[in-house]
CSV table of C-alpha atoms in Angstrom, one decimal:
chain,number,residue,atom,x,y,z
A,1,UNK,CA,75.2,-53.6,175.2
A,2,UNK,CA,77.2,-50.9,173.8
A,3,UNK,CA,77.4,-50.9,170.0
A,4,UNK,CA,79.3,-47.9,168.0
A,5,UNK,CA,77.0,-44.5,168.8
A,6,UNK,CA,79.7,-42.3,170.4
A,7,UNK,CA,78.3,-42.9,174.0
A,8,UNK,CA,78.5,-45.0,176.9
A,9,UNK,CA,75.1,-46.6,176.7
A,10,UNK,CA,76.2,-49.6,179.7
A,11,UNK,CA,77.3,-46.7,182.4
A,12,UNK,CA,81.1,-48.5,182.4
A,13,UNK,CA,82.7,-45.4,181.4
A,14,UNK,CA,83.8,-47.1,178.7
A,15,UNK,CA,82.7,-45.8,175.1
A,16,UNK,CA,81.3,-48.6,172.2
A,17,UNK,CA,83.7,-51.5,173.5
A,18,UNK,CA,81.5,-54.1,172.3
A,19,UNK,CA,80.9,-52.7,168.9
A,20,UNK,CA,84.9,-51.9,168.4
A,21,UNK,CA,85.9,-53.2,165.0
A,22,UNK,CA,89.2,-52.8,163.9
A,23,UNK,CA,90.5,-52.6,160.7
A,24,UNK,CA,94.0,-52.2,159.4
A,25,UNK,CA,95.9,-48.9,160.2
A,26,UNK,CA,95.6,-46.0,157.8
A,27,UNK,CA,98.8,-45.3,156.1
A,28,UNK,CA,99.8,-41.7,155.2
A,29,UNK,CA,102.8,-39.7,154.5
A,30,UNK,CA,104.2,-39.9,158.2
A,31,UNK,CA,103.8,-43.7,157.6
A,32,UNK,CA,100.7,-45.3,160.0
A,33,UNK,CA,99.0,-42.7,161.8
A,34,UNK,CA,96.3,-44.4,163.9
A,35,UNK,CA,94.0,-47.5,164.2
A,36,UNK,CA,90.8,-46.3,162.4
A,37,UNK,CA,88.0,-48.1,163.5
A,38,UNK,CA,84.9,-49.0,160.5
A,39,UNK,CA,83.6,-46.1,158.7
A,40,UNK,CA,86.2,-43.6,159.6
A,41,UNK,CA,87.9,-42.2,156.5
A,42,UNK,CA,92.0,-41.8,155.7
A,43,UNK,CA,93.4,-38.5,157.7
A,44,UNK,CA,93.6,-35.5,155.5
A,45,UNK,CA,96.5,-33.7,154.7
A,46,UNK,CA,97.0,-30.4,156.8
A,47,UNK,CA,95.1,-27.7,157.0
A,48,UNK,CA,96.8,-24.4,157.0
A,49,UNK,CA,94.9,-21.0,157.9
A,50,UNK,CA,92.9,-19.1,155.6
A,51,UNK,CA,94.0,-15.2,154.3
A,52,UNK,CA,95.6,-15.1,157.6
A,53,UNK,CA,93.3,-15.7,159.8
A,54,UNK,CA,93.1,-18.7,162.6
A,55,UNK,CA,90.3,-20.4,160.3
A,56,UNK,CA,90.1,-23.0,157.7
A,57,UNK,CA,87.9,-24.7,155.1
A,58,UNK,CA,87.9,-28.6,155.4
A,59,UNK,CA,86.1,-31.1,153.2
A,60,UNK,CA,84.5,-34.2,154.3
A,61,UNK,CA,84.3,-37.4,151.7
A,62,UNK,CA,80.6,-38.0,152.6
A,63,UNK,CA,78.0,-37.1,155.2
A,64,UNK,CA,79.4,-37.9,158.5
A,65,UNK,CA,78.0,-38.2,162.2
A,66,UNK,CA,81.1,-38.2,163.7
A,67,UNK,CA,84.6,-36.1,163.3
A,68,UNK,CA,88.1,-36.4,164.6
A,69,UNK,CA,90.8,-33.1,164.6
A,70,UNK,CA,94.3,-33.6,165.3
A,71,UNK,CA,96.3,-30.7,166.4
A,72,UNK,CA,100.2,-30.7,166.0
A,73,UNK,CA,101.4,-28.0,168.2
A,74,UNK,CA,105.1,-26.8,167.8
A,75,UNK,CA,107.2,-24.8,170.4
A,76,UNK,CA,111.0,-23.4,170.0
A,77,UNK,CA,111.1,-23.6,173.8
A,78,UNK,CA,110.8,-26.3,175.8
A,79,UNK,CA,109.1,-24.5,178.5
A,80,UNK,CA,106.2,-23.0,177.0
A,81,UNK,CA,104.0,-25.2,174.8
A,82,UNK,CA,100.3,-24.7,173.0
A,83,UNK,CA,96.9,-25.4,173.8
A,84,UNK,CA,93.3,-25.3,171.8
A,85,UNK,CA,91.2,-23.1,174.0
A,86,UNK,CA,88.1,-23.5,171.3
A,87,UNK,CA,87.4,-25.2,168.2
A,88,UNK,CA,84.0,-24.2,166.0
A,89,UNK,CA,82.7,-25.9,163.3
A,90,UNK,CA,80.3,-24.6,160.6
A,91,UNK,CA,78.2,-27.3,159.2
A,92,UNK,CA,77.2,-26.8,155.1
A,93,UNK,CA,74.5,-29.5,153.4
A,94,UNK,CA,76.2,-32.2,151.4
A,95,UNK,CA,75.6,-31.7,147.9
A,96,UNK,CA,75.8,-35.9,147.5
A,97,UNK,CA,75.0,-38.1,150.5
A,98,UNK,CA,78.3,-40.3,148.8
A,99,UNK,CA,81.2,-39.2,146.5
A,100,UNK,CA,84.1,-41.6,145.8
A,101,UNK,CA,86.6,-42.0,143.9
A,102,UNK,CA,88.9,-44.5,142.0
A,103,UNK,CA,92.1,-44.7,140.1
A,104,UNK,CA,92.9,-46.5,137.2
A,105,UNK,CA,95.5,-47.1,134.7
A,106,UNK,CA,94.6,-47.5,131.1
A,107,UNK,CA,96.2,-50.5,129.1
A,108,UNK,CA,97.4,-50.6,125.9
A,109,UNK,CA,93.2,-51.4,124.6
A,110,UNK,CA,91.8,-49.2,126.7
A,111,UNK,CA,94.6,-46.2,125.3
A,112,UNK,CA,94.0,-47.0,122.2
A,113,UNK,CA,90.4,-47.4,122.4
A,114,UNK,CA,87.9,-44.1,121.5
A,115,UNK,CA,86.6,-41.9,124.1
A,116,UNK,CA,83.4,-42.1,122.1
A,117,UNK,CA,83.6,-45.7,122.1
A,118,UNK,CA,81.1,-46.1,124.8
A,119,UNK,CA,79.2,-49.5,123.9
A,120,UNK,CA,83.0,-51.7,123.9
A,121,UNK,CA,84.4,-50.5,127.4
A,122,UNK,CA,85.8,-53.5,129.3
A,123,UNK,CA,87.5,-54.3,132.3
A,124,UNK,CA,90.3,-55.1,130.0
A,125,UNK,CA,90.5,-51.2,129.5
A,126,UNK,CA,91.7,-50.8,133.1
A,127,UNK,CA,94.2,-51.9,135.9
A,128,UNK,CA,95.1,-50.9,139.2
A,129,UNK,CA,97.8,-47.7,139.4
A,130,UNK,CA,100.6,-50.4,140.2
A,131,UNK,CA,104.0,-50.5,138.6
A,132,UNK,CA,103.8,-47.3,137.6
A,133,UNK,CA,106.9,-46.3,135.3
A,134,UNK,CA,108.1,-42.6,136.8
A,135,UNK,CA,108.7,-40.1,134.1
A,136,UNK,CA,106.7,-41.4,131.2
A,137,UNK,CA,103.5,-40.3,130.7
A,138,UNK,CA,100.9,-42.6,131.4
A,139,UNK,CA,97.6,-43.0,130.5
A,140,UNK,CA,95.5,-42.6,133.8
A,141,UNK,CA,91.6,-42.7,134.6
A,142,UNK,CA,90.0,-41.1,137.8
A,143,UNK,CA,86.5,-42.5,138.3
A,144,UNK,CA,83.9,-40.3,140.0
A,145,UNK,CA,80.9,-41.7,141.6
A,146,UNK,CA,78.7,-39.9,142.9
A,147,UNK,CA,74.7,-40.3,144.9
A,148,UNK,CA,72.0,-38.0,144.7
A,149,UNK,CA,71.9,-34.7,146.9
A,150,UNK,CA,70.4,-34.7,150.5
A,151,UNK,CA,67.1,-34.6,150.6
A,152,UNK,CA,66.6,-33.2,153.1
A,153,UNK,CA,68.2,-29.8,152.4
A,154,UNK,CA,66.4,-28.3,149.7
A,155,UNK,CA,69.3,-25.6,148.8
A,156,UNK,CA,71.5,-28.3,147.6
A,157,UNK,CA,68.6,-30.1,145.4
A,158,UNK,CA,70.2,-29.2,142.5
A,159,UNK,CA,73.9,-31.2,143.5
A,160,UNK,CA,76.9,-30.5,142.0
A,161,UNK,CA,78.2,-29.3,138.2
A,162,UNK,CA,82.0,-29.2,139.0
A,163,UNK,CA,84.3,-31.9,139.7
A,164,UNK,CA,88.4,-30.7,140.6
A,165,UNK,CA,91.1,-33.0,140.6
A,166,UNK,CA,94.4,-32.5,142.0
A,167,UNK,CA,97.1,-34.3,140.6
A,168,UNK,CA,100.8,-34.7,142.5
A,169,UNK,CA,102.1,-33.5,138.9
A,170,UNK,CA,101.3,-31.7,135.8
A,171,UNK,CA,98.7,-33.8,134.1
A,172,UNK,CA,96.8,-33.4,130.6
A,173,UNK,CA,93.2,-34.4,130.3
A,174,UNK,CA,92.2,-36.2,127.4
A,175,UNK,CA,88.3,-37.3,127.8
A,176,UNK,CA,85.7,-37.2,129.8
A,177,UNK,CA,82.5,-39.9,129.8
A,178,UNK,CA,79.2,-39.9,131.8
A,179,UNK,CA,77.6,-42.4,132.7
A,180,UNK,CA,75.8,-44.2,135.8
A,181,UNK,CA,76.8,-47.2,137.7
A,182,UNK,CA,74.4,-49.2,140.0
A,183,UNK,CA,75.2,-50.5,143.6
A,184,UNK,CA,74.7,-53.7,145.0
A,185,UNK,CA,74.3,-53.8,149.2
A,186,UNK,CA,76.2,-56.9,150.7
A,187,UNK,CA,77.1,-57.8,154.3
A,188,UNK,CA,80.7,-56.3,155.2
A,189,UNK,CA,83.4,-58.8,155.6
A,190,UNK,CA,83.4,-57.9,160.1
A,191,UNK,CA,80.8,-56.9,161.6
A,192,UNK,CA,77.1,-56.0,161.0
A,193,UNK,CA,78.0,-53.3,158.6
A,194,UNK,CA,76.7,-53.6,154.7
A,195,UNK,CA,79.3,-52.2,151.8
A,196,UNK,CA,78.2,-50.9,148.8
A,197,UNK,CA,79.9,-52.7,145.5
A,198,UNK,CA,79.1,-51.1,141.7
A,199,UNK,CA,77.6,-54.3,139.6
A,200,UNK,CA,77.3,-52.8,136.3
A,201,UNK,CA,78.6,-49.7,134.5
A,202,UNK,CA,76.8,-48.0,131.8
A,203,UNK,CA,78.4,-44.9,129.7
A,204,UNK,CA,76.0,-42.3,128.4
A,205,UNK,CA,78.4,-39.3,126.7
A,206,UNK,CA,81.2,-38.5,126.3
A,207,UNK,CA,83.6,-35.6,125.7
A,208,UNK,CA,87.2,-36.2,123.4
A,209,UNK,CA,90.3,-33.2,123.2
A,210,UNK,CA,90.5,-31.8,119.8
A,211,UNK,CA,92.9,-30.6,117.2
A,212,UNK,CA,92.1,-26.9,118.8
A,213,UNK,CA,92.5,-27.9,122.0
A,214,UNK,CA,89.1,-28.4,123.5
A,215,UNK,CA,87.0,-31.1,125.1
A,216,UNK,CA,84.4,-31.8,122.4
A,217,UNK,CA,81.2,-34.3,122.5
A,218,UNK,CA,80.0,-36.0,119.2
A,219,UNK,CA,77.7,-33.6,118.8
A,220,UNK,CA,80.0,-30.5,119.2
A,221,UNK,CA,78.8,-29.4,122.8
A,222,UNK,CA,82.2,-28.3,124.3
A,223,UNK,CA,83.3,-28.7,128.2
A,224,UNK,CA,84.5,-25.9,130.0
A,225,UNK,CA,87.3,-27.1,131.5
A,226,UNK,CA,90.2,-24.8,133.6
A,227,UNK,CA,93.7,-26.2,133.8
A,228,UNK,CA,96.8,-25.1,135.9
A,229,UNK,CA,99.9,-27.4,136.3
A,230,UNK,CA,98.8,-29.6,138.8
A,231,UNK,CA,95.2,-28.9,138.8
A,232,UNK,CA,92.3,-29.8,136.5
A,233,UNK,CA,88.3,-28.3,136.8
A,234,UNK,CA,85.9,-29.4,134.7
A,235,UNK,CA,82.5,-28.0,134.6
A,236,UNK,CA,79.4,-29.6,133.2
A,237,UNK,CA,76.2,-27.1,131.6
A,238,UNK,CA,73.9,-29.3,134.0
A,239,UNK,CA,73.7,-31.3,137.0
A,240,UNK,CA,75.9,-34.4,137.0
A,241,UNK,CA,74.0,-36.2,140.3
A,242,UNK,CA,70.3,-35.0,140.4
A,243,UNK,CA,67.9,-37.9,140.4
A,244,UNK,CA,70.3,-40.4,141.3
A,245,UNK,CA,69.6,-42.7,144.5
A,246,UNK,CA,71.7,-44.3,147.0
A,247,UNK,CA,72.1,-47.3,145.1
A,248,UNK,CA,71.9,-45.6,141.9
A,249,UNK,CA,74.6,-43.3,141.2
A,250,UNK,CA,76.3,-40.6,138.4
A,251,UNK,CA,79.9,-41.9,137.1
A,252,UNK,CA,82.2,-39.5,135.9
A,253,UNK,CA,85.1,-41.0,133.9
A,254,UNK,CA,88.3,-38.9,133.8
A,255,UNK,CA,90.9,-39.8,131.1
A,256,UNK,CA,94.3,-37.8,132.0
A,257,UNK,CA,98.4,-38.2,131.3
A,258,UNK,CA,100.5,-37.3,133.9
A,259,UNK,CA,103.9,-38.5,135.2
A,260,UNK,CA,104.2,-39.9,138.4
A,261,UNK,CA,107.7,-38.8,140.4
A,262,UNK,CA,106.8,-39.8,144.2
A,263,UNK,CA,105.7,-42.8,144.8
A,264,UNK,CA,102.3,-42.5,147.5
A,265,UNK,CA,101.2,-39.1,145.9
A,266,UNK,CA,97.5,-39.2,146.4
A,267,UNK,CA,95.2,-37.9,143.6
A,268,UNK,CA,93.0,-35.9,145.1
A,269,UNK,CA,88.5,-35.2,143.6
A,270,UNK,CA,86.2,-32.7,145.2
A,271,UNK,CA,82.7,-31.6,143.7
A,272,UNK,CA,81.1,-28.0,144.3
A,273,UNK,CA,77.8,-26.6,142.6
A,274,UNK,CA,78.7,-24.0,140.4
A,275,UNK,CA,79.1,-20.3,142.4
A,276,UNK,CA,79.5,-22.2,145.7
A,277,UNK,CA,82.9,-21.4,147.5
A,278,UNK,CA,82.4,-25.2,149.5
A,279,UNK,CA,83.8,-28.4,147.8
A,280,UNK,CA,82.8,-31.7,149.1
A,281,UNK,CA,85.6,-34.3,148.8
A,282,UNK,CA,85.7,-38.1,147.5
A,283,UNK,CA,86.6,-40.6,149.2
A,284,UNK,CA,89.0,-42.9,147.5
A,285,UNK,CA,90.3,-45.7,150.1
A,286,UNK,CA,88.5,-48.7,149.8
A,287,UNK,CA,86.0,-47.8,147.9
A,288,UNK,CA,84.2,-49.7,144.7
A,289,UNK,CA,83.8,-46.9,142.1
A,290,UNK,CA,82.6,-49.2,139.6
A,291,UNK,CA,83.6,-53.0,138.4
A,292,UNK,CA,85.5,-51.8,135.5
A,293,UNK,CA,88.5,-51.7,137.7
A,294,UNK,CA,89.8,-53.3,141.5
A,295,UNK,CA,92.1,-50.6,142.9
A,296,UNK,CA,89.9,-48.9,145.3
A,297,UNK,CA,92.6,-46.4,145.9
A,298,UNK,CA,93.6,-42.9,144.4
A,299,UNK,CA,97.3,-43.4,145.0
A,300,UNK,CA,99.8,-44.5,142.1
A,301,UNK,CA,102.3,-47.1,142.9
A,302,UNK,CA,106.2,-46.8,141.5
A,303,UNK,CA,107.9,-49.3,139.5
A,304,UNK,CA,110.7,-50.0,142.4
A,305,UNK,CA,113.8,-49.6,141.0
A,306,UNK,CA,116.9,-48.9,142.8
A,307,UNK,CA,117.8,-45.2,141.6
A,308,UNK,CA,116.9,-42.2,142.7
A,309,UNK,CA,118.1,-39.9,140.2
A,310,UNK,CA,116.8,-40.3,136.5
A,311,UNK,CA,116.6,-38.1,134.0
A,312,UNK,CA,119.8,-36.8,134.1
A,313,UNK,CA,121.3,-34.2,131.7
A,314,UNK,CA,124.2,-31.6,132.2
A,315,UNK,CA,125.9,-30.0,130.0
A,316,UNK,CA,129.5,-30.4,128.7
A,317,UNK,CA,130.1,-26.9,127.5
A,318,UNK,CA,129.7,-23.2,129.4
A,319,UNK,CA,131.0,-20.2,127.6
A,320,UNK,CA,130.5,-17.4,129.9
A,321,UNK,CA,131.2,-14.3,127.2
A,322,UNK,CA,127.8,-13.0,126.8
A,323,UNK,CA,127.2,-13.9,123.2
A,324,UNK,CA,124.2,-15.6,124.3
A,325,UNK,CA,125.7,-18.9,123.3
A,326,UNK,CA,126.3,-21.4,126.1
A,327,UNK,CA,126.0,-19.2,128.8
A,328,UNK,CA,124.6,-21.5,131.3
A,329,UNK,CA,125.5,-24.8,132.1
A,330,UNK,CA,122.0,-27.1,132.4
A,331,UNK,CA,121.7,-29.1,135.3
A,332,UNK,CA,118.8,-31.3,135.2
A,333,UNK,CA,117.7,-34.7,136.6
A,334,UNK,CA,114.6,-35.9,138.2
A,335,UNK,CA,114.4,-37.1,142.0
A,336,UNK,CA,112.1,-40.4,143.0
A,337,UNK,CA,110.6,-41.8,145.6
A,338,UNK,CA,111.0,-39.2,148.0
A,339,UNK,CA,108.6,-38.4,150.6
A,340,UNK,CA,109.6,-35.2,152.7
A,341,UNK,CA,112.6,-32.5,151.9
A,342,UNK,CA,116.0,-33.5,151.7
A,343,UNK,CA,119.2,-31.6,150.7
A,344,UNK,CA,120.7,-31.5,147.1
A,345,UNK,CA,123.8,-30.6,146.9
A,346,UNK,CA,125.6,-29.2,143.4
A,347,UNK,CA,129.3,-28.3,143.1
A,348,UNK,CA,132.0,-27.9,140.5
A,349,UNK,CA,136.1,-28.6,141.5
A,350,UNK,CA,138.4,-28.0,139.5
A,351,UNK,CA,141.3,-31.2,138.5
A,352,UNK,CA,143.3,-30.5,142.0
A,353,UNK,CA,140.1,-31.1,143.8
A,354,UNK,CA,139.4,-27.9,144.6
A,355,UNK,CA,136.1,-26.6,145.5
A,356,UNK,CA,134.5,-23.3,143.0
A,357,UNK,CA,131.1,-23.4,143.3
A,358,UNK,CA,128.6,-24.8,146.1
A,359,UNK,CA,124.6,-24.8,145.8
A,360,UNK,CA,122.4,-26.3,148.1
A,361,UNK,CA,118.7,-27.3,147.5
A,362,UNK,CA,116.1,-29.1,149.0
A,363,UNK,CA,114.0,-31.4,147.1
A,364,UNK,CA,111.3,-33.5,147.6
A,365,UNK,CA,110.2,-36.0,144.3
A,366,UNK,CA,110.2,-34.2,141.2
A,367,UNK,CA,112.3,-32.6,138.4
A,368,UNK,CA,115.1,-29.9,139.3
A,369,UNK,CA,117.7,-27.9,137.4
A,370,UNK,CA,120.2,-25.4,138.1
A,371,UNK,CA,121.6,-23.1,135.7
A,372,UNK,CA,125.8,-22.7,136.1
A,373,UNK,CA,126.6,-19.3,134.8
A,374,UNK,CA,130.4,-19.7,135.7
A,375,UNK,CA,130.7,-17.5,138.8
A,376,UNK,CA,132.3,-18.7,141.9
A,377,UNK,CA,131.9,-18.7,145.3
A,378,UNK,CA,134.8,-16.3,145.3
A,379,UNK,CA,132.8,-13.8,143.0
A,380,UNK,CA,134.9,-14.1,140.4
A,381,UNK,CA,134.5,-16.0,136.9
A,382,UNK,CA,135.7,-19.3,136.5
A,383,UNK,CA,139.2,-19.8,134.7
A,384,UNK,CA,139.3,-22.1,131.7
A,385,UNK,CA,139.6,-25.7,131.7
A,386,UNK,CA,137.7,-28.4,132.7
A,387,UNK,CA,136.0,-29.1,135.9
A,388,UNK,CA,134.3,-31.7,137.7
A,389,UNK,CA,130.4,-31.2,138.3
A,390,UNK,CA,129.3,-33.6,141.5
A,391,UNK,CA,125.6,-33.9,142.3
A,392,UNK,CA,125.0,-35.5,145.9
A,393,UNK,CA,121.4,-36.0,147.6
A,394,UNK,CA,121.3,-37.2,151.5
A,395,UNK,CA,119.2,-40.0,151.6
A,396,UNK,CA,118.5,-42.8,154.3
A,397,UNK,CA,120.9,-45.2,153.1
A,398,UNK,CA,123.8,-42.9,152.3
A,399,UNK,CA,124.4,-40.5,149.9
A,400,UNK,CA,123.3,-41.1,146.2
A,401,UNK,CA,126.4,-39.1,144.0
A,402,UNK,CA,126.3,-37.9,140.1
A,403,UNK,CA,129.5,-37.0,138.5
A,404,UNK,CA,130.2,-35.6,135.2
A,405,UNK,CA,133.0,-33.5,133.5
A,406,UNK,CA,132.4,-29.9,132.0
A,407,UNK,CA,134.4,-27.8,129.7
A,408,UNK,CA,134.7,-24.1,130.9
A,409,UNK,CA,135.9,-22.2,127.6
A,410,UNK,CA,136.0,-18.4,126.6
């Protein structure tokens, strides 16, 4: 009587209760957020206003009927508390009616195998982004898939030429292929739903790094490609999905190396037209990119280990004289698995026990260092000798501690 529309087609006040079908909670950063019922996509991650004003551009994975907005409102007093007196949305034509997106890891074959190498890709090139090793670099690919434009709006005809990637790290790309992938409708697992799974993958070109430095097909063509520490844009000469179908769709193969520090760290796609200011984002949860790989996710798992420092160097020797020669003492190390900002803590005590220099930071995942030039909390320089270095992070199960010695000589 009343199947999922948004309304209350019985009169019961009661909104699509007998089309409800839940599936399992969406997990996020702040752990599960809400029940998600089918067809709803993960929650972003926050929006935060635009050149200062009370405004925001949002992406949405695919065309949508329906949205949700959540609002976290904070207030210093507990008398006085927020409210959203309006909320506009500006509505821009998809420039593909579906873009989704999958990550992989490459094995040892599919590493060592050429990007050129079209004819010979296998699922043995591929696994799911579990077990991921943090701080090596590994050999990652981000599938793209994407349907034609909307048909319907004939000043996005052309779809899209740019695909950006965000990676939780710096990351190198190494390759690029094109290809297509077709789509085979089958009945969803609940309900009367139909899901769309890729059935066979074809490669068509394909773009390989260089001894200069640039993303080079067979042929010569280069890709313009723009890269920043965590962010890669690669832009095609030409449409990447005009004339494809619903069931018929571009694939976009993305061969990177990045390290992965925090484990849950979503790799993030989106896909503009070339000149457009408006990116259109893939959807990455639960999707089937193509059969080349089963992940249907974009977030990397750690290999669980029980540290959360690695990396760990500090040096032994700091000569604070100004001859340029061991001026600072290095403190480096890396921090896993960490999920929000917690306190690091650095100091150096003398052999009494004594307490000459205190640094707090605050860390989330990632790699950290602190340069010790020898001065003290008392402003003064630190007397000769040697002195203990203690590293201490505040984590849920109690604090994880680094201790070294160091050598303070003039």
């Amino acid at each position: 009587e009343d199947p999922i529309n948004g309304l209350d087609d019985d009169g019961d006040f009661l909104i699509d209760e007998d089309g409800i079908r839940k599936s399992k909670p969406r997990s996020g950063y702040d752990q599960v957020i809400t029940p998600r019922f089918a067809s709803w996509s993960a929650w972003s991650q926050p929006y935060s206003p635009t050149a200062g004003q009370r405004r925001a551009q949002i992406t949405s994975p695919s065309p949508r009927r329906f949205m949700q907005v959540r609002v976290n409102m904070l207030s210093e007093d507990p008398d006085l508390t927020g409210r959203v007196s309006w909320l506009r949305v500006d509505l821009s034509p998809p420039i593909s009616q579906e873009v989704a997106g999958e990550l992989a890891l490459r094995t040892a074959a599919g590493a060592a195998r050429s990007i050129h190498d079209l004819a010979a890709v296998s699922r043995e090139d591929y696994v799911p982004p579990v077990g991921v090793r943090p701080l090596e670099p590994q050999p990652f690919s981000y599938f793209v898939r994407a349907a034609g434009p909307d048909p319907n709006a004939p000043e996005v005809a052309n779809g899209f030429n740019e695909i950006l990637l965000l990676t939780p790290s710096a990351a190198t790309l190494t390759g690029v292929r094109l290809g297509r992938v077709e789509l085979e409708e089958r009945p969803a697992p609940v309900g009367d739903e139909v899901v769309r799974k890729a059935v066979g993958s074809e490669f068509l070109h394909s773009y390989a790094r260089d001894a200069d430095g640039f993303l080079r097909a067979a042929d010569g063509t280069v890709l313009d490609i723009r890269e920043t520490a965590d962010t890669l844009l690669v832009r095609f000469s030409t449409s990447v999905n005009e004339g494809f179908t619903r069931l018929s769709n571009a694939l976009v193969e993305l061969q990177y190396e990045a390290q992965t520090l925090r484990d849950g760290a979503q790799v993030l796609a989106y896909v503009r037209a070339e000149g457009q200011t408006v990116f259109q984002r893939a959807e990455s949860e639960g999707m089937d990119v193509t059969e080349l790989v089963d992940s249907q996710t974009s977030i990397p798992r750690l290999e669980q280990t029980r540290t959360l420092f690695q990396g760990v160097e500090i040096g032994s020797v700091l000569t604070p004289n100004g001859d340029g020669i061991n001026d600072r003492l290095p403190v480096r190390f890396s921090v896993l698995y960490l999920r929000e900002d917690r306190p690091v803590r650095i100091s150096f005590h003398d052999l009494t026990g004594r307490q000459v220099k205190y640094v707090e930071l605050m860390s989330q995942s990632g790699a950290l260092e602190y340069l010790w030039d020898g001065s003290t909390d008392a402003g003064t320089i630190a007397a000769p000798g040697i002195y203990i270095c203690q590293v201490i992070l505040k984590a849920d199960q109690g604090d994880v501690k680094i201790v070294r010695l160091v050598n303070v000589a003039y």
